Each structure stands twice: as structure tokens, then as C-alpha cells.
Short mmCIF file of C-alpha atoms in Angstrom, two decimals:
data_model
loop_
_atom_site.label_atom_id
_atom_site.label_comp_id
_atom_site.label_asym_id
_atom_site.label_seq_id
_atom_site.Cartn_x
_atom_site.Cartn_y
_atom_site.Cartn_z
CA UNK A 1 0.00 0.00 0.00
CA UNK A 2 1.28 3.47 -0.87
CA UNK A 3 0.35 6.10 1.74
CA UNK A 4 1.48 9.22 3.53
CA UNK A 5 3.95 8.62 6.33
CA UNK A 6 2.90 9.18 9.92
CA UNK A 7 5.03 10.01 12.99
CA UNK A 8 4.83 6.38 14.11
CA UNK A 9 6.73 5.40 10.91
CA UNK A 10 9.83 7.28 12.07
CA UNK A 11 11.67 4.20 13.38
CA UNK A 12 11.43 2.32 10.11
CA UNK A 13 12.08 5.47 8.06
CA UNK A 14 15.21 6.10 10.10
CA UNK A 15 16.58 2.70 9.06
CA UNK A 16 15.63 3.18 5.41
CA UNK A 17 17.20 6.64 5.37
CA UNK A 18 20.45 5.33 6.85
CA UNK A 19 20.62 2.63 4.15
CA UNK A 20 20.00 5.30 1.50
CA UNK A 21 21.88 8.37 2.74
CA UNK A 22 24.14 6.99 5.46
CA UNK A 23 24.25 8.56 8.91
CA UNK A 24 22.41 11.87 8.75
CA UNK A 25 22.80 13.28 12.24
CA UNK A 26 19.04 13.21 12.80
CA UNK A 27 17.24 11.04 15.32
CA UNK A 28 14.09 8.96 15.27
CA UNK A 29 12.50 11.60 17.50
CA UNK A 30 13.48 14.40 15.06
CA UNK A 31 11.97 12.42 12.20
CA UNK A 32 8.74 11.77 14.10
CA UNK A 33 8.45 15.47 14.95
CA UNK A 34 9.07 16.50 11.32
CA UNK A 35 6.51 14.00 10.05
CA UNK A 36 3.93 15.61 12.32
CA UNK A 37 4.93 19.27 12.04
CA UNK A 38 6.37 20.03 8.60
CA UNK A 39 3.54 21.38 6.43
CA UNK A 40 5.80 21.90 3.39
CA UNK A 41 6.96 18.32 3.02
CA UNK A 42 5.17 15.21 1.89
CA UNK A 43 6.69 11.90 2.90
CA UNK A 44 5.17 8.96 1.08
CA UNK A 45 5.89 5.35 2.00
CA UNK A 46 5.44 1.93 0.45
CA UNK A 47 3.95 -0.17 3.25
CA UNK A 48 4.21 -3.91 2.59
CA UNK A 49 2.13 -5.52 5.34
CA UNK A 50 3.60 -3.36 8.08
CA UNK A 51 7.15 -3.20 6.72
CA UNK A 52 8.19 0.01 5.01
CA UNK A 53 9.87 -0.87 1.73
CA UNK A 54 10.61 2.61 0.42
CA UNK A 55 9.86 6.30 0.56
CA UNK A 56 9.64 9.49 -1.46
CA UNK A 57 10.00 13.03 -0.07
CA UNK A 58 8.49 16.08 -1.75
CA UNK A 59 9.43 19.61 -0.70
CA UNK A 60 6.97 22.37 -1.56
CA UNK A 61 8.37 25.85 -2.19
CA UNK A 62 6.51 29.14 -2.28
CA UNK A 63 7.82 32.32 -3.87
CA UNK A 64 6.38 35.76 -4.45
CA UNK A 65 7.76 35.47 -8.00
CA UNK A 66 5.26 32.83 -9.06
CA UNK A 67 1.52 32.41 -8.86
CA UNK A 68 1.67 28.76 -7.80
CA UNK A 69 4.00 26.87 -5.52
CA UNK A 70 6.57 24.52 -6.99
CA UNK A 71 7.63 21.14 -5.70
CA UNK A 72 10.78 19.07 -5.81
CA UNK A 73 11.17 15.37 -5.17
CA UNK A 74 14.22 15.33 -2.92
CA UNK A 75 14.47 11.65 -1.99
CA UNK A 76 13.44 8.41 -3.68
CA UNK A 77 14.45 5.11 -2.16
CA UNK A 78 13.20 1.54 -2.41
CA UNK A 79 14.95 -1.03 -0.22
CA UNK A 80 16.97 -3.53 -2.19
CA UNK A 81 14.76 -6.54 -1.47
CA UNK A 82 11.72 -4.74 -2.91
CA UNK A 83 13.20 -3.32 -6.10
CA UNK A 84 12.04 -4.14 -9.63
CA UNK A 85 8.43 -4.61 -8.46
CA UNK A 86 7.05 -1.23 -9.54
CA UNK A 87 7.13 0.39 -6.09
CA UNK A 88 9.28 3.32 -7.24
CA UNK A 89 6.80 4.26 -9.93
CA UNK A 90 3.84 3.83 -7.57
CA UNK A 91 5.52 6.07 -5.00
CA UNK A 92 6.13 8.73 -7.67
CA UNK A 93 2.55 8.55 -8.95
CA UNK A 94 1.19 8.98 -5.43
CA UNK A 95 3.59 11.89 -4.84
CA UNK A 96 2.37 13.60 -8.01
CA UNK A 97 -1.26 13.23 -7.02
CA UNK A 98 -0.74 14.42 -3.44
CA UNK A 99 1.38 17.44 -4.46
CA UNK A 100 -1.32 18.53 -6.91
CA UNK A 101 -4.23 17.92 -4.52
CA UNK A 102 -2.71 19.37 -1.35
CA UNK A 103 -0.65 22.25 -2.71
CA UNK A 104 -1.93 22.97 -6.21
CA UNK A 105 1.45 22.42 -7.84
CA UNK A 106 1.41 21.85 -11.56
CA UNK A 107 4.91 20.41 -11.98
CA UNK A 108 7.51 18.44 -10.07
CA UNK A 109 11.26 18.53 -10.44
CA UNK A 110 13.77 15.91 -9.42
CA UNK A 111 17.57 15.91 -9.46
CA UNK A 112 19.73 12.83 -9.71
CA UNK A 113 23.33 11.99 -10.43
CA UNK A 114 24.50 12.00 -14.02
CA UNK A 115 25.69 8.41 -13.60
CA UNK A 116 22.64 7.15 -11.68
CA UNK A 117 21.16 5.36 -14.67
CA UNK A 118 18.62 3.24 -12.73
CA UNK A 119 17.09 6.41 -11.22
CA UNK A 120 17.14 8.17 -14.59
CA UNK A 121 15.28 5.21 -16.10
CA UNK A 122 12.70 5.31 -13.31
CA UNK A 123 12.06 9.02 -13.80
CA UNK A 124 11.88 8.82 -17.58
CA UNK A 125 9.58 5.80 -17.35
CA UNK A 126 7.32 7.80 -15.02
CA UNK A 127 7.04 10.61 -17.57
CA UNK A 128 9.68 13.03 -16.30
CA UNK A 129 11.54 14.86 -19.06
CA UNK A 130 15.23 15.65 -18.96
CA UNK A 131 16.00 19.37 -18.72
CA UNK A 132 19.19 20.96 -19.96
CA UNK A 133 20.22 22.88 -16.86
CA UNK A 134 23.39 23.10 -14.83
CA UNK A 135 23.35 22.55 -11.09
CA UNK A 136 25.72 24.52 -8.89
CA UNK A 137 26.41 24.00 -5.21
CA UNK A 138 28.53 25.82 -2.68
CA UNK A 139 29.31 24.60 0.80
CA UNK A 140 29.01 27.31 3.41
CA UNK A 141 31.31 27.61 6.42
#
């Protein structure tokens, strides 16, 4: 079942996030609090009979420059034992629907590594189109 995450999912999400991103410096308690209190993020999970198999995070951004908010998919992860079963696409489809219904966004963006071909295939298969933009980043002291 694909659904929105709840604070009680924090323990399992913590483990999934560590497998995906490595140690993040956050705690289970921080995650639970964010799941309950962050109105600008959607966290969607794939729940396989009580075991969380993956998640997608969507950040919603508002700007005075634009009439409608925009949204970015910032995290997509399906645990290794559950891959190649369509869960990634189902998570993305649910994320699209929820972002449109809850926030009125009309488009989603997602960034991935230039050599992350499995992710690129997932996004293209789900209807995302490649943009020709450069991404810059600067670490701050």
C-alpha cells in the first residue's frame, strides 16, 4: 500500500534513510516530529504488510515570484529486497497526485546523479523529461 507517512513510521524510516543516505545526524524523534509538524513536506511510503519498503520526499516551495507553488522530489528510495516490483513508480505517482491535490502544484522537479542510470530510467519511465540545466552548489562555512 502506498500512503502518507505518519510520525509512528519514524523508526522504520530512520533505518531506510540510513541505508540510502548513510548517517544523517538526525534522530528517530526528530523524524517523528518533522513528520507531524512540517507542512511543506510530503513523505510517502510503500507499506508492505507493516514493513516500510521505500519512501519518497516532496518539498513544496513558495515564492512571491510565481503564482503557484513549486515542488521538488528530494528523496526516492526503495529497499533492495523490494526493487524491480514497480514500487518506485507507484511512489512517484502517489507523490504527483498528493502534491497537486494538497498544494496545487502543476509540476515536479527531481535531481539525480549523471551516472545514476537506474534512477534516470525510473524518472523517464514515469514521464519526467530531462532538462538541460546546470546545477551549482557551494558549501558554506
